[in-house]
mmCIF file of C-alpha atoms in Angstrom:
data_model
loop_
_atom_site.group_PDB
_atom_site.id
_atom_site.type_symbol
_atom_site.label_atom_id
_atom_site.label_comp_id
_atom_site.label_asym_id
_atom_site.label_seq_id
_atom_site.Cartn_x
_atom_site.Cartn_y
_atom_site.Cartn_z
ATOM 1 C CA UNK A 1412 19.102 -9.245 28.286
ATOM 2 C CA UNK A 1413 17.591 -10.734 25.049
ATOM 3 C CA UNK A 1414 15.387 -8.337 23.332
ATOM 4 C CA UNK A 1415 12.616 -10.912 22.897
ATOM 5 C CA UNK A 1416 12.249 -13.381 25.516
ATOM 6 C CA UNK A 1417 9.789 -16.591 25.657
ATOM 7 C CA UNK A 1418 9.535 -19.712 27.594
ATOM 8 C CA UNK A 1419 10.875 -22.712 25.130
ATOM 9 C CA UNK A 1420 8.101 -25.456 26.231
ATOM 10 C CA UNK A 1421 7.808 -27.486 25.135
ATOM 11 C CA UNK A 1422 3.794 -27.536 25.827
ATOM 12 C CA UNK A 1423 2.229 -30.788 25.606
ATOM 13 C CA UNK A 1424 -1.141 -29.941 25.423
ATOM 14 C CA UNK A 1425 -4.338 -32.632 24.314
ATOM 15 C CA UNK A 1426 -6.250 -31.914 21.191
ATOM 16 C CA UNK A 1427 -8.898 -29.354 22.034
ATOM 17 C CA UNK A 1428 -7.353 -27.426 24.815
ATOM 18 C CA UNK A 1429 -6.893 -24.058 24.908
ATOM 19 C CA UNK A 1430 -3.002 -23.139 25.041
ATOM 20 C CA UNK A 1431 -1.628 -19.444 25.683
ATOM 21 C CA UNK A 1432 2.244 -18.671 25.162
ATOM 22 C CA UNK A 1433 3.460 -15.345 26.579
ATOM 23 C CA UNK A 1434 6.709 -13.138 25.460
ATOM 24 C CA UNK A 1435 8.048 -10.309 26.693
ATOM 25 C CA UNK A 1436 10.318 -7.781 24.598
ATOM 26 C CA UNK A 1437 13.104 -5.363 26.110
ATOM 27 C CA UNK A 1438 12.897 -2.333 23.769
ATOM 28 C CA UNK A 1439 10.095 0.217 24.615
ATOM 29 C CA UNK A 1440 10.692 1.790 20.752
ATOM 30 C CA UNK A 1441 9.497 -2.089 18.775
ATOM 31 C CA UNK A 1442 6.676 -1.082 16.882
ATOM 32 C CA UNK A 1443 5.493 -4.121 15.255
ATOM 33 C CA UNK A 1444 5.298 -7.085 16.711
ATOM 34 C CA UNK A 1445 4.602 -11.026 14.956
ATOM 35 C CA UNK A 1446 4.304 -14.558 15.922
ATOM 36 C CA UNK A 1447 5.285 -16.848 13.120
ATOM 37 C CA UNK A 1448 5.100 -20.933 13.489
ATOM 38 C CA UNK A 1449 8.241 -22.884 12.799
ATOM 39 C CA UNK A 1450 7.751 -26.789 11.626
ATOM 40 C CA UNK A 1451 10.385 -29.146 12.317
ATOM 41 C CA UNK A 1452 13.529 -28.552 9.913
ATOM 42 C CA UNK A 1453 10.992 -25.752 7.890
ATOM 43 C CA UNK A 1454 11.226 -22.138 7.294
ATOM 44 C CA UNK A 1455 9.522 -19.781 9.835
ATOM 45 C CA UNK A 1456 6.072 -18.660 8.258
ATOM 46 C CA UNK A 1457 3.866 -15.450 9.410
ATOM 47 C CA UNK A 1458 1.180 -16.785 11.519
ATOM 48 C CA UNK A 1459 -0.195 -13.397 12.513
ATOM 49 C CA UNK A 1460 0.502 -9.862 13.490
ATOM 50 C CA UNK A 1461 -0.287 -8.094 17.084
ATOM 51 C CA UNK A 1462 -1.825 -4.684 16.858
ATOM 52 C CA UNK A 1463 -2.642 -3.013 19.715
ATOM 53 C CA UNK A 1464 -6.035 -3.727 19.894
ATOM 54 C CA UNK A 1465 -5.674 -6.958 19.412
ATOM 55 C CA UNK A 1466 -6.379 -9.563 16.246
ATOM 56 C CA UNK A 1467 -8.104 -12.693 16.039
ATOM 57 C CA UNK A 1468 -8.188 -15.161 13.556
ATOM 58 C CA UNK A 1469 -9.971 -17.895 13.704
ATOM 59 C CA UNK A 1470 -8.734 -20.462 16.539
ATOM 60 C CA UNK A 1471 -5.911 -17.885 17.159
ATOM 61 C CA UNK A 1472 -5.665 -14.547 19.137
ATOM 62 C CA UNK A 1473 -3.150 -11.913 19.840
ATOM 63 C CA UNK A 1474 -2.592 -9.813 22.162
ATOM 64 C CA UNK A 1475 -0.079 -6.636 22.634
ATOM 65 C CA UNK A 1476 0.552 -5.020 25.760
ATOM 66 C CA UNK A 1477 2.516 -1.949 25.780
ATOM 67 C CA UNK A 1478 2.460 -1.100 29.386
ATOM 68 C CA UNK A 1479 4.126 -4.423 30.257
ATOM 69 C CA UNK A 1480 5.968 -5.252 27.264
ATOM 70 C CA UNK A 1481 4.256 -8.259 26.472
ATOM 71 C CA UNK A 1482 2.724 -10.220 23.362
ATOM 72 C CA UNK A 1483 0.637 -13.384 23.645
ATOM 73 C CA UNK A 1484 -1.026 -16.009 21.683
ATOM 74 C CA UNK A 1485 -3.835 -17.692 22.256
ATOM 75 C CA UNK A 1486 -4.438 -21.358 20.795
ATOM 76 C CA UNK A 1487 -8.244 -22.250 21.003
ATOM 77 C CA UNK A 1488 -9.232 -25.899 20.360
ATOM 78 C CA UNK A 1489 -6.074 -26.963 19.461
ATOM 79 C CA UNK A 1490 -5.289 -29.460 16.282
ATOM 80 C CA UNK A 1491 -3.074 -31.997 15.868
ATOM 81 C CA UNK A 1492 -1.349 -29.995 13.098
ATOM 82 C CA UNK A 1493 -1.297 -27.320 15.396
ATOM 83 C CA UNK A 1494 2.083 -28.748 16.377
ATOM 84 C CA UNK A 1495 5.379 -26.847 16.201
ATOM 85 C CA UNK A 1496 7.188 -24.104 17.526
ATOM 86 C CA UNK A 1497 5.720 -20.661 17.881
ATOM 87 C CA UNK A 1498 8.501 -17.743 17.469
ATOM 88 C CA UNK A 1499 7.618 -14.156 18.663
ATOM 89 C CA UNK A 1500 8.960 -11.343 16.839
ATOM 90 C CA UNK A 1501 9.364 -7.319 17.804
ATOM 91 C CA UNK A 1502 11.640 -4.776 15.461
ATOM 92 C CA UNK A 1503 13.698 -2.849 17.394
ATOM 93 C CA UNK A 1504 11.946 0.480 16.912
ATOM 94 C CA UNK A 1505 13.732 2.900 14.243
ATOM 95 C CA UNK A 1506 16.415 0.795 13.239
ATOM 96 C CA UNK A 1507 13.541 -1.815 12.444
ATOM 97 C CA UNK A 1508 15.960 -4.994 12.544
ATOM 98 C CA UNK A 1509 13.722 -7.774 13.382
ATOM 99 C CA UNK A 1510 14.698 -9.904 16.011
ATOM 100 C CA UNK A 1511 13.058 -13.384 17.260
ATOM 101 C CA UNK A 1512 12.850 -14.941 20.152
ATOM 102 C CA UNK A 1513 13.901 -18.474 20.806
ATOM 103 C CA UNK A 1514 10.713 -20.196 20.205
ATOM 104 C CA UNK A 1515 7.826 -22.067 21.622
ATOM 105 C CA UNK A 1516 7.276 -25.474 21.461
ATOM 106 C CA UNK A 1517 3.824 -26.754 21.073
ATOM 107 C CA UNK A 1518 3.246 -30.497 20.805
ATOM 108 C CA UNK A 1519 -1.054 -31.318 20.527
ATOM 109 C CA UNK A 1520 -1.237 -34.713 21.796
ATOM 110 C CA UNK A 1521 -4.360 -37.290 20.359
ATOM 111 C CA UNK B 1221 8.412 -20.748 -7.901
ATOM 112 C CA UNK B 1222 8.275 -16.446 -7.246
ATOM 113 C CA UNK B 1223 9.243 -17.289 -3.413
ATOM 114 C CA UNK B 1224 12.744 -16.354 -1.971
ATOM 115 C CA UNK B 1225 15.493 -18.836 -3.031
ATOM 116 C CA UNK B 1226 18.881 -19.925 -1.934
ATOM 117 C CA UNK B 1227 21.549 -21.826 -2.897
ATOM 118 C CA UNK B 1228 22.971 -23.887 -2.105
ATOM 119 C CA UNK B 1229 20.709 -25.774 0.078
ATOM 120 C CA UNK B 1230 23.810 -28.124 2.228
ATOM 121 C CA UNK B 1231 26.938 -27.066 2.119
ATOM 122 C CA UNK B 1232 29.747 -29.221 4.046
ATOM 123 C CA UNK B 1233 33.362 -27.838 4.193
ATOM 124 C CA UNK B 1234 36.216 -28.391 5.802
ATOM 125 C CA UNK B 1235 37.680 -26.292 8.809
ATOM 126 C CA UNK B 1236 39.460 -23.553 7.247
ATOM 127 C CA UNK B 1237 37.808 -22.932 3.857
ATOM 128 C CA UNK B 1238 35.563 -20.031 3.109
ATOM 129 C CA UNK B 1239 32.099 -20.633 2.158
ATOM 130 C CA UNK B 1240 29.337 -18.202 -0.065
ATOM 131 C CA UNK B 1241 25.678 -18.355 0.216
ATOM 132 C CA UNK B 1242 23.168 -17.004 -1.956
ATOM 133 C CA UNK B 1243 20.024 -15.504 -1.692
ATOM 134 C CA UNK B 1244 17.381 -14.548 -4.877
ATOM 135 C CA UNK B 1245 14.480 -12.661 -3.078
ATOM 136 C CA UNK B 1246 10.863 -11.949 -3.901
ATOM 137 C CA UNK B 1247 11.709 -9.226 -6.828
ATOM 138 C CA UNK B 1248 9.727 -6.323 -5.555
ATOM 139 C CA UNK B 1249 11.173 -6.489 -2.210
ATOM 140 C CA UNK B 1250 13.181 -3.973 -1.395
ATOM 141 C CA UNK B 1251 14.387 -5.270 2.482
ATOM 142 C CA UNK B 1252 17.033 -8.602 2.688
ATOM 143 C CA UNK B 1253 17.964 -9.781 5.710
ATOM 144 C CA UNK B 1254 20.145 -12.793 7.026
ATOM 145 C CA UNK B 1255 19.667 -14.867 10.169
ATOM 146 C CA UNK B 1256 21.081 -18.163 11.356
ATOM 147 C CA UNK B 1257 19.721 -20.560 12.904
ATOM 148 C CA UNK B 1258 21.186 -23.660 15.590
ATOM 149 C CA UNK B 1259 19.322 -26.798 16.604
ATOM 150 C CA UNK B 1260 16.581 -25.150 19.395
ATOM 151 C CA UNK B 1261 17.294 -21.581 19.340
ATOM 152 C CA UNK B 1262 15.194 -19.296 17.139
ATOM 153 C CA UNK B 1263 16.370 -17.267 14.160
ATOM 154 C CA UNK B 1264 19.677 -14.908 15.130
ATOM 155 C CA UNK B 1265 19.754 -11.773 13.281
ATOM 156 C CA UNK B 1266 23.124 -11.004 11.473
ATOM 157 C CA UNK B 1267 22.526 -8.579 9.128
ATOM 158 C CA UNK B 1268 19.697 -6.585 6.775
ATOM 159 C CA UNK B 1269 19.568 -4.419 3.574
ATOM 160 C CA UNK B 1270 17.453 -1.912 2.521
ATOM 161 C CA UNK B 1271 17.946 -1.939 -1.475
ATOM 162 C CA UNK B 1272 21.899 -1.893 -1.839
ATOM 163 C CA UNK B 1273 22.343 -0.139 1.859
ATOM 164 C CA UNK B 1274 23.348 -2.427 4.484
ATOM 165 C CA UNK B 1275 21.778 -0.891 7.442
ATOM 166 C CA UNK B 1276 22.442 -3.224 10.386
ATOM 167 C CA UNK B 1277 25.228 -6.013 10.810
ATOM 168 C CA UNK B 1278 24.949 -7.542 14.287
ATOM 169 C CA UNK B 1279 27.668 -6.734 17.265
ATOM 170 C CA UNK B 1280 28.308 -11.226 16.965
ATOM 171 C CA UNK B 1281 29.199 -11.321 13.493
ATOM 172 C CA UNK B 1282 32.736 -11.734 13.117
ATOM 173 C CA UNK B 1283 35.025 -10.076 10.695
ATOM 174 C CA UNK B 1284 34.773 -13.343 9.096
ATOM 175 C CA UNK B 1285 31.190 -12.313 7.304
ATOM 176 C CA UNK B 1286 30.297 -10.683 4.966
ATOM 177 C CA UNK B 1287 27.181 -9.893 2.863
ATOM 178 C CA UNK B 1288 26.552 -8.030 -0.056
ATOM 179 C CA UNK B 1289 23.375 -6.515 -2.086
ATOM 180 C CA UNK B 1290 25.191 -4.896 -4.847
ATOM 181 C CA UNK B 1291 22.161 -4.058 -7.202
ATOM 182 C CA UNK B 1292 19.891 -4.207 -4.501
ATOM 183 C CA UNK B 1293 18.493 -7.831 -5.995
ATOM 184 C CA UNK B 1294 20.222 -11.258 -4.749
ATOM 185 C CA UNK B 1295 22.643 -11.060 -2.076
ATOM 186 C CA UNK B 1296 25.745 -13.237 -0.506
ATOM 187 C CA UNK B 1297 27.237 -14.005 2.626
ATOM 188 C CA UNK B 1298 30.429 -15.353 2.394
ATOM 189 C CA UNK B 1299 32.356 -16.930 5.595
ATOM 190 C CA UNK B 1300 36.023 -16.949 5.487
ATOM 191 C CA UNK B 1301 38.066 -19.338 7.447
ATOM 192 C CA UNK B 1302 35.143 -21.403 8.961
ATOM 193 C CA UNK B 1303 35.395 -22.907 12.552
ATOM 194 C CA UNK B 1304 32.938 -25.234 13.312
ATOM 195 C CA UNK B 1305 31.167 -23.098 15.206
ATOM 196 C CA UNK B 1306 29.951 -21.610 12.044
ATOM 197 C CA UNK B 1307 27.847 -24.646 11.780
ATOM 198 C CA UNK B 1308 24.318 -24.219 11.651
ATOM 199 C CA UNK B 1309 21.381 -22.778 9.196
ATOM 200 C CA UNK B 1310 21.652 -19.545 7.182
ATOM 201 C CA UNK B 1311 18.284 -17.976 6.237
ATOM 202 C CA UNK B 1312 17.476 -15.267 4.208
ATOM 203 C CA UNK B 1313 14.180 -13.307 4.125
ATOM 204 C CA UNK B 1314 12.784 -10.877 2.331
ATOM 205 C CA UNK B 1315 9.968 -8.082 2.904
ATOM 206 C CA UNK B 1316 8.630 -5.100 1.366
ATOM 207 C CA UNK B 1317 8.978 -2.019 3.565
ATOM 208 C CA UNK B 1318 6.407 0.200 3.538
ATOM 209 C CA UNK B 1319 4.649 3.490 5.734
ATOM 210 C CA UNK B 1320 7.650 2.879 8.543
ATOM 211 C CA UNK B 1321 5.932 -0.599 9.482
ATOM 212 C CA UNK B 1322 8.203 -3.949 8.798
ATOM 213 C CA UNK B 1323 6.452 -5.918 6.529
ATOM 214 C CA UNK B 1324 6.296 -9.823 7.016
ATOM 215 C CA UNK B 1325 9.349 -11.356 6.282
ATOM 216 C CA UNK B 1326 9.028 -14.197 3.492
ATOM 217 C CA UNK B 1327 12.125 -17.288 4.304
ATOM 218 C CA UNK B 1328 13.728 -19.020 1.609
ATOM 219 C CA UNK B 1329 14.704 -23.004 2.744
ATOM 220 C CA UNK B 1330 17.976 -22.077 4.201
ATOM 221 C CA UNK B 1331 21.650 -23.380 3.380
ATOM 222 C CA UNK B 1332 22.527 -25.998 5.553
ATOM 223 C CA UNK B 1333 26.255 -25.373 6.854
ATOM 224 C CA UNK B 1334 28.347 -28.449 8.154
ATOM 225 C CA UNK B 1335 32.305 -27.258 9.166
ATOM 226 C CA UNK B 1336 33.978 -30.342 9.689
#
């Protein structure tokens, strides 16, 4: 089993919807936990971390849940730049190697 | 440009021949890692440093690899005897550790390997 799973899309979503991606993660001990956005043939890039409680920022919001081992992200009102792929992230607790998953792919259509 | 570098950027090479890869990180950042990355899978971990320590090399990496931090700046990867399987995108990223919490991870561009 990969330590971070998520569904590879791709979402084709119209501007302005609301989009949610979901990942799950294997190892109980991750402590932190990222999504970072992927464009095509780019370098991944922090988008955000996931805390516990939650973070939002701006159109974007996620979401950890311990319980069930799962992270989301939330896409409000999405933009046509909002287009790419979305890759989840966990550490693997005290080791803290940083794994990703295989990626989401978001395309916003006009 | 104080961003995380690495050269070259394409590298193709014939089956066979052994290949090096560097990485320059963000100066004050003590953690290096290496992934690699194929056409529509995410980033696959291969192998970090803390300083000069090499703390993790993954269970898939051949005895092929190797990396290296010696002075705990730039580091290399060097492939021997490439298959083409070895194909695909080699990124490095860099973070500063800090209060047991991974920091964000900055990329460089990548080096493009083509085995032929």
């Amino acid at each position: 089993r990969k330590e971070v799973e998520q569904d590879p899309g791709p979402f084709n979503v119209p501007e302005g919807a609301t989009v949610a991606f979901n990942c799950t993660y294997s190892n109980s001990a991750s402590q932190s936990f990222f999504w970072y956005r992927q464009d095509c043939r780019k370098e991944p890039k922090l988008l955000m971390s996931v805390y516990s409680s939650g973070n939002e920022d701006g159109r974007f919001t996620a979401q950890l849940n311990r319980a069930s081992q799962y992270i989301s992200l939330l896409i409000r009102d999405s933009k046509l730049s909002d287009s790419a792929t979305y890759l989840c992230v966990g550490d693997s607790g005290g080791y803290q190697k940083v794994t990703f998953g295989i990626g989401t792919k978001l395309q916003v259509i006009p | 440009d104080t961003g995380v570098s690495q050269d070259p950027r394409h590298k193709i090479t014939k089956r066979g021949q052994n290949v090096t890869f560097r990485c320059d990180p963000i100066s004050e950042h003590n953690r290096l890692y290496w992934y690699r990355q194929t056409l529509g899978q995410g980033p696959e971990f291969l192998t970090y440093f803390q300083n000069e320590a090499q703390l993790e090399k993954s269970r898939l990496l051949s005895d092929r690899f190797s990396a290296e931090r010696p002075k705990g700046s730039f580091s290399t990867l060097e492939i021997q005897r490439t298959e083409q399987g070895d194909s695909a995108m080699y990124l490095c990223a860099s973070s500063l550790r800090g209060g047991g919490i991974v920091g964000e991870l900055f990329f460089g561009e990548g080096s493009r390997l083509t085995v032929l």
